[in-house]
mmCIF file of C-alpha atoms and ligand atoms in Angstrom:
data_model
loop_
_atom_site.group_PDB
_atom_site.id
_atom_site.type_symbol
_atom_site.label_atom_id
_atom_site.label_comp_id
_atom_site.label_asym_id
_atom_site.label_seq_id
_atom_site.Cartn_x
_atom_site.Cartn_y
_atom_site.Cartn_z
ATOM 1 C CA MET A 1 -1.941 -12.266 -11.296
ATOM 2 C CA PRO A 2 -2.556 -12.470 -7.509
ATOM 3 C CA LYS A 3 -5.123 -10.200 -5.880
ATOM 4 C CA VAL A 4 -3.629 -8.320 -2.928
ATOM 5 C CA LEU A 5 -5.455 -6.238 -0.315
ATOM 6 C CA VAL A 6 -3.552 -3.657 1.718
ATOM 7 C CA LEU A 7 -5.828 -3.158 4.736
ATOM 8 C CA TYR A 8 -4.956 -0.408 7.172
ATOM 9 C CA TYR A 9 -6.055 1.896 9.983
ATOM 10 C CA SER A 10 -4.316 5.249 10.455
ATOM 11 C CA SER A 11 -5.251 8.116 12.783
ATOM 12 C CA TYR A 12 -2.640 10.598 11.581
ATOM 13 C CA GLY A 13 -1.494 9.380 8.156
ATOM 14 C CA HIS A 14 1.762 7.582 8.942
ATOM 15 C CA VAL A 15 0.389 4.095 8.376
ATOM 16 C CA GLU A 16 -1.655 5.429 5.455
ATOM 17 C CA ALA A 17 1.604 6.498 3.767
ATOM 18 C CA LEU A 18 3.156 3.076 4.427
ATOM 19 C CA ALA A 19 0.023 1.396 3.017
ATOM 20 C CA TYR A 20 0.451 3.121 -0.358
ATOM 21 C CA ALA A 21 4.138 2.187 -0.415
ATOM 22 C CA VAL A 22 3.261 -1.471 0.333
ATOM 23 C CA ALA A 23 0.742 -1.294 -2.533
ATOM 24 C CA GLU A 24 3.328 0.225 -4.870
ATOM 25 C CA GLY A 25 5.725 -2.651 -4.190
ATOM 26 C CA ALA A 26 3.029 -5.284 -4.703
ATOM 27 C CA ARG A 27 1.926 -3.669 -7.981
ATOM 28 C CA ALA A 28 5.513 -3.500 -9.228
ATOM 29 C CA ALA A 29 5.682 -7.271 -8.645
ATOM 30 C CA GLY A 30 2.669 -7.739 -10.941
ATOM 31 C CA ALA A 31 -0.203 -8.026 -8.446
ATOM 32 C CA GLN A 32 -3.644 -6.485 -8.721
ATOM 33 C CA VAL A 33 -3.817 -4.355 -5.580
ATOM 34 C CA ASP A 34 -6.548 -2.611 -3.595
ATOM 35 C CA VAL A 35 -5.835 -0.277 -0.674
ATOM 36 C CA LYS A 36 -8.690 -0.149 1.834
ATOM 37 C CA ARG A 37 -9.079 1.022 5.422
ATOM 38 C CA VAL A 38 -11.181 -0.223 8.307
ATOM 39 C CA PRO A 39 -14.007 1.854 9.805
ATOM 40 C CA GLU A 40 -13.237 4.573 12.346
ATOM 41 C CA THR A 41 -14.842 3.713 15.680
ATOM 42 C CA VAL A 42 -14.004 6.918 17.563
ATOM 43 C CA PRO A 43 -16.866 9.483 17.663
ATOM 44 C CA GLU A 44 -16.306 12.217 15.047
ATOM 45 C CA ALA A 45 -16.090 14.980 17.670
ATOM 46 C CA VAL A 46 -13.336 13.095 19.486
ATOM 47 C CA ALA A 47 -11.472 12.388 16.234
ATOM 48 C CA LYS A 48 -11.658 16.066 15.255
ATOM 49 C CA SER A 49 -10.489 17.320 18.624
ATOM 50 C CA ALA A 50 -7.570 14.881 18.481
ATOM 51 C CA HIS A 51 -6.746 16.171 14.953
ATOM 52 C CA PHE A 52 -7.183 12.788 13.249
ATOM 53 C CA LYS A 53 -6.580 12.812 9.476
ATOM 54 C CA LEU A 54 -10.169 12.373 8.360
ATOM 55 C CA ASP A 55 -9.696 12.970 4.602
ATOM 56 C CA GLN A 56 -8.356 9.522 3.686
ATOM 57 C CA ALA A 57 -9.197 8.509 0.107
ATOM 58 C CA ALA A 58 -9.090 4.738 0.568
ATOM 59 C CA PRO A 59 -12.528 3.072 0.584
ATOM 60 C CA VAL A 60 -13.691 1.302 3.724
ATOM 61 C CA ALA A 61 -13.344 -2.490 3.555
ATOM 62 C CA THR A 62 -15.984 -5.040 4.458
ATOM 63 C CA VAL A 63 -15.208 -8.267 6.284
ATOM 64 C CA ALA A 64 -17.007 -10.297 3.599
ATOM 65 C CA GLU A 65 -14.634 -9.203 0.836
ATOM 66 C CA LEU A 66 -11.482 -10.477 2.578
ATOM 67 C CA GLU A 67 -11.892 -13.972 1.145
ATOM 68 C CA HIS A 68 -11.774 -12.611 -2.410
ATOM 69 C CA TYR A 69 -8.048 -11.809 -2.048
ATOM 70 C CA ASP A 70 -5.027 -14.111 -2.322
ATOM 71 C CA ALA A 71 -3.007 -11.956 0.082
ATOM 72 C CA ILE A 72 -3.903 -9.437 2.808
ATOM 73 C CA ILE A 73 -1.289 -7.123 4.324
ATOM 74 C CA VAL A 74 -2.530 -5.476 7.511
ATOM 75 C CA GLY A 75 -1.150 -2.212 8.885
ATOM 76 C CA THR A 76 -1.993 -0.162 11.942
ATOM 77 C CA GLY A 77 -0.234 2.007 14.522
ATOM 78 C CA THR A 78 0.605 0.845 18.013
ATOM 79 C CA ARG A 79 -1.658 1.437 21.006
ATOM 80 C CA TYR A 80 0.160 0.587 24.237
ATOM 81 C CA GLY A 81 2.233 -1.991 22.371
ATOM 82 C CA ARG A 82 -0.556 -3.742 20.478
ATOM 83 C CA MET A 83 -2.796 -3.079 17.502
ATOM 84 C CA THR A 84 -5.416 -0.323 17.493
ATOM 85 C CA SER A 85 -8.939 -1.113 18.669
ATOM 86 C CA GLN A 86 -10.220 0.023 15.261
ATOM 87 C CA MET A 87 -8.288 -2.775 13.519
ATOM 88 C CA ALA A 88 -9.059 -5.278 16.292
ATOM 89 C CA ALA A 89 -12.791 -4.449 16.051
ATOM 90 C CA PHE A 90 -12.667 -5.195 12.321
ATOM 91 C CA LEU A 91 -10.699 -8.424 12.672
ATOM 92 C CA ASP A 92 -12.950 -9.544 15.528
ATOM 93 C CA GLN A 93 -15.752 -9.767 12.949
ATOM 94 C CA THR A 94 -13.946 -12.481 10.959
ATOM 95 C CA GLY A 95 -15.326 -15.358 13.060
ATOM 96 C CA GLY A 96 -17.488 -16.590 10.181
ATOM 97 C CA LEU A 97 -14.499 -16.637 7.833
ATOM 98 C CA TRP A 98 -12.460 -18.482 10.483
ATOM 99 C CA MET A 99 -15.212 -21.108 10.944
ATOM 100 C CA ARG A 100 -15.179 -21.850 7.211
ATOM 101 C CA GLY A 101 -11.389 -21.665 6.949
ATOM 102 C CA ALA A 102 -11.970 -19.077 4.245
ATOM 103 C CA LEU A 103 -8.542 -17.459 4.666
ATOM 104 C CA ASN A 104 -6.557 -20.677 5.201
ATOM 105 C CA GLY A 105 -3.402 -20.729 3.071
ATOM 106 C CA LYS A 106 -3.664 -17.122 1.967
ATOM 107 C CA VAL A 107 -0.600 -14.908 2.296
ATOM 108 C CA GLY A 108 -0.473 -12.285 5.059
ATOM 109 C CA GLY A 109 1.833 -9.632 6.393
ATOM 110 C CA ALA A 110 1.896 -6.860 8.990
ATOM 111 C CA PHE A 111 3.211 -3.293 9.036
ATOM 112 C CA SER A 112 3.038 -0.636 11.724
ATOM 113 C CA SER A 113 4.009 2.684 13.231
ATOM 114 C CA SER A 114 4.771 3.946 16.725
ATOM 115 C CA ALA A 115 5.594 7.287 18.291
ATOM 116 C CA THR A 116 8.901 6.143 19.746
ATOM 117 C CA GLN A 117 11.614 3.797 18.483
ATOM 118 C CA HIS A 118 11.084 1.226 21.209
ATOM 119 C CA GLY A 119 7.443 1.935 21.996
ATOM 120 C CA GLY A 120 6.089 -1.443 20.919
ATOM 121 C CA GLN A 121 6.403 -1.766 17.145
ATOM 122 C CA GLU A 122 7.464 -5.398 17.259
ATOM 123 C CA THR A 123 4.778 -6.436 19.757
ATOM 124 C CA THR A 124 2.212 -4.597 17.631
ATOM 125 C CA LEU A 125 3.398 -6.452 14.525
ATOM 126 C CA PHE A 126 3.075 -9.701 16.441
ATOM 127 C CA SER A 127 -0.426 -8.819 17.636
ATOM 128 C CA ILE A 128 -1.386 -8.555 13.953
ATOM 129 C CA ILE A 129 0.623 -11.637 12.925
ATOM 130 C CA THR A 130 -0.934 -13.704 15.751
ATOM 131 C CA ASN A 131 -4.367 -12.764 14.470
ATOM 132 C CA LEU A 132 -3.452 -13.640 10.863
ATOM 133 C CA LEU A 133 -1.973 -17.006 11.912
ATOM 134 C CA HIS A 134 -5.228 -17.879 13.693
ATOM 135 C CA LEU A 135 -6.988 -17.145 10.431
ATOM 136 C CA GLY A 136 -4.721 -19.700 8.731
ATOM 137 C CA MET A 137 -2.531 -17.308 6.802
ATOM 138 C CA ILE A 138 1.096 -17.742 5.716
ATOM 139 C CA ILE A 139 3.154 -14.811 6.989
ATOM 140 C CA VAL A 140 5.692 -12.853 4.973
ATOM 141 C CA GLY A 141 7.820 -10.434 6.980
ATOM 142 C CA LEU A 142 10.547 -8.003 6.007
ATOM 143 C CA PRO A 143 13.819 -9.954 5.688
ATOM 144 C CA TYR A 144 17.215 -8.318 5.766
ATOM 145 C CA SER A 145 17.054 -8.178 1.987
ATOM 146 C CA HIS A 146 15.703 -4.763 3.032
ATOM 147 C CA GLN A 147 19.170 -3.660 4.139
ATOM 148 C CA GLY A 148 17.884 -0.239 5.167
ATOM 149 C CA GLN A 149 16.621 -1.643 8.478
ATOM 150 C CA MET A 150 20.280 -2.078 9.534
ATOM 151 C CA SER A 151 21.156 1.591 9.198
ATOM 152 C CA MET A 152 22.766 3.253 12.224
ATOM 153 C CA ALA A 153 23.161 6.564 10.431
ATOM 154 C CA GLU A 154 19.611 7.741 11.031
ATOM 155 C CA ILE A 155 16.402 6.692 12.773
ATOM 156 C CA VAL A 156 14.825 3.909 10.727
ATOM 157 C CA GLY A 157 11.728 1.776 10.981
ATOM 158 C CA GLY A 158 11.520 -1.805 9.788
ATOM 159 C CA ALA A 159 11.998 -5.162 11.488
ATOM 160 C CA PRO A 160 12.182 -8.738 10.238
ATOM 161 C CA TYR A 161 8.520 -9.014 11.260
ATOM 162 C CA GLY A 162 7.272 -6.177 9.041
ATOM 163 C CA ALA A 163 7.735 -2.655 7.745
ATOM 164 C CA THR A 164 7.371 0.188 10.243
ATOM 165 C CA THR A 165 7.940 3.880 10.711
ATOM 166 C CA VAL A 166 8.593 6.045 13.767
ATOM 167 C CA ALA A 167 6.164 8.963 13.979
ATOM 168 C CA GLY A 168 7.755 10.906 16.852
ATOM 169 C CA GLY A 169 6.091 11.895 20.111
ATOM 170 C CA ASP A 170 4.226 14.733 18.410
ATOM 171 C CA GLY A 171 3.686 12.836 15.142
ATOM 172 C CA SER A 172 5.900 15.250 13.230
ATOM 173 C CA ARG A 173 8.211 12.663 11.676
ATOM 174 C CA THR A 174 6.877 11.376 8.364
ATOM 175 C CA PRO A 175 8.018 8.010 6.948
ATOM 176 C CA SER A 176 11.554 8.344 5.607
ATOM 177 C CA GLU A 177 12.706 7.055 2.224
ATOM 178 C CA ILE A 178 14.203 4.011 3.997
ATOM 179 C CA ASP A 179 10.897 3.305 5.805
ATOM 180 C CA LEU A 180 8.982 3.581 2.524
ATOM 181 C CA ALA A 181 11.515 1.357 0.745
ATOM 182 C CA GLY A 182 10.929 -1.279 3.446
ATOM 183 C CA ALA A 183 7.170 -1.066 2.922
ATOM 184 C CA ARG A 184 7.595 -1.367 -0.865
ATOM 185 C CA HIS A 185 9.894 -4.365 -0.421
ATOM 186 C CA GLN A 186 7.431 -6.151 1.866
ATOM 187 C CA GLY A 187 4.615 -5.508 -0.621
ATOM 188 C CA GLU A 188 6.776 -6.927 -3.401
ATOM 189 C CA LEU A 189 7.626 -10.059 -1.377
ATOM 190 C CA VAL A 190 3.995 -10.687 -0.423
ATOM 191 C CA ALA A 191 2.930 -10.358 -4.071
ATOM 192 C CA ARG A 192 5.719 -12.638 -5.282
ATOM 193 C CA THR A 193 4.845 -15.259 -2.646
ATOM 194 C CA ALA A 194 1.137 -15.094 -3.557
ATOM 195 C CA ALA A 195 2.033 -15.442 -7.260
ATOM 196 C CA LYS A 196 4.013 -18.616 -6.509
ATOM 197 C CA ILE A 197 1.079 -20.111 -4.604
ATOM 198 C CA PHE A 198 -1.870 -18.874 -6.625
ATOM 199 C CA GLY A 199 -0.286 -18.075 -10.006
HETATM 200 C C1 FMN B 201 -3.990 5.747 22.977
HETATM 201 C C2 FMN B 201 -2.667 5.744 22.274
HETATM 202 C C3 FMN B 201 -1.691 4.855 22.683
HETATM 203 C C4 FMN B 201 -0.453 4.859 22.066
HETATM 204 N N1 FMN B 201 0.496 3.976 22.486
HETATM 205 C C5 FMN B 201 1.741 4.043 21.979
HETATM 206 C C6 FMN B 201 2.762 3.183 22.453
HETATM 207 O O1 FMN B 201 2.554 2.317 23.289
HETATM 208 N N2 FMN B 201 4.008 3.345 21.930
HETATM 209 C C7 FMN B 201 4.296 4.277 20.979
HETATM 210 O O2 FMN B 201 5.446 4.391 20.568
HETATM 211 N N3 FMN B 201 3.322 5.062 20.459
HETATM 212 C C8 FMN B 201 2.051 4.959 20.942
HETATM 213 N N4 FMN B 201 1.083 5.767 20.429
HETATM 214 C C9 FMN B 201 1.360 6.617 19.261
HETATM 215 C C10 FMN B 201 0.804 6.001 17.970
HETATM 216 O O3 FMN B 201 1.297 4.703 17.765
HETATM 217 C C11 FMN B 201 1.138 6.882 16.784
HETATM 218 O O4 FMN B 201 0.352 8.043 16.902
HETATM 219 C C12 FMN B 201 0.861 6.168 15.474
HETATM 220 O O5 FMN B 201 1.805 5.150 15.261
HETATM 221 C C13 FMN B 201 0.935 7.112 14.284
HETATM 222 O O6 FMN B 201 0.474 6.395 13.166
HETATM 223 P P1 FMN B 201 -0.796 6.924 12.355
HETATM 224 O O7 FMN B 201 -0.474 8.317 11.922
HETATM 225 O O8 FMN B 201 -0.924 6.000 11.190
HETATM 226 O O9 FMN B 201 -1.999 6.854 13.255
HETATM 227 C C14 FMN B 201 -0.181 5.755 21.004
HETATM 228 C C15 FMN B 201 -1.183 6.642 20.587
HETATM 229 C C16 FMN B 201 -2.424 6.631 21.207
HETATM 230 C C17 FMN B 201 -3.489 7.582 20.733
#
């Protein structure tokens, strides 16, 4: 049974919701799954005044524990077309793991959220994927086996590079059933890939 970590940062809960859907898919594929978040770096007063969702149940991850997983799926919202500084600050502490090749050959994936449909989801996914490739990981995206990403009937998240949602300019759109299905499917594929490699 592969051990899968869903590691996320979410200011307003959109990526948090995707993270639990990714975890659901990985569990359904037989993996042992933990959902953890990275530390908030914004001062509490700033986070409160910006109405961040501060009541997130997921425990905070440590860099040292990353090597104990067979697969790590990383999710965070877009900031000007790339990953959040909170996630980057966490991943920038993995130098020791990189030096030892501790994550080489592990399975990775990326998921994300943006305010607008073309506001940088794919570049954000690639900013995560680039980081994971440097760490030696094998990337699993969201193939078109998730047919929902082709819908023209409604706004949908999801790209071949990873599951996404569109939050809206005011954050009022919550992940749709299609977005969540994409996240579940990616979680399932990551878990199945890790099971093939690690048993
Ligand atoms: C400083 C900042 C920069 C942002 N840049 C973008 C952007 O380039 N494109 C976009 O569509 N949304 C942008 N957003 C919106 C966030 O991506 C959005 O709030 C986030 O995806 C919601 O996910 P969350 O609830 O998990 O935090 C930005 C938000 C902030 C605070």
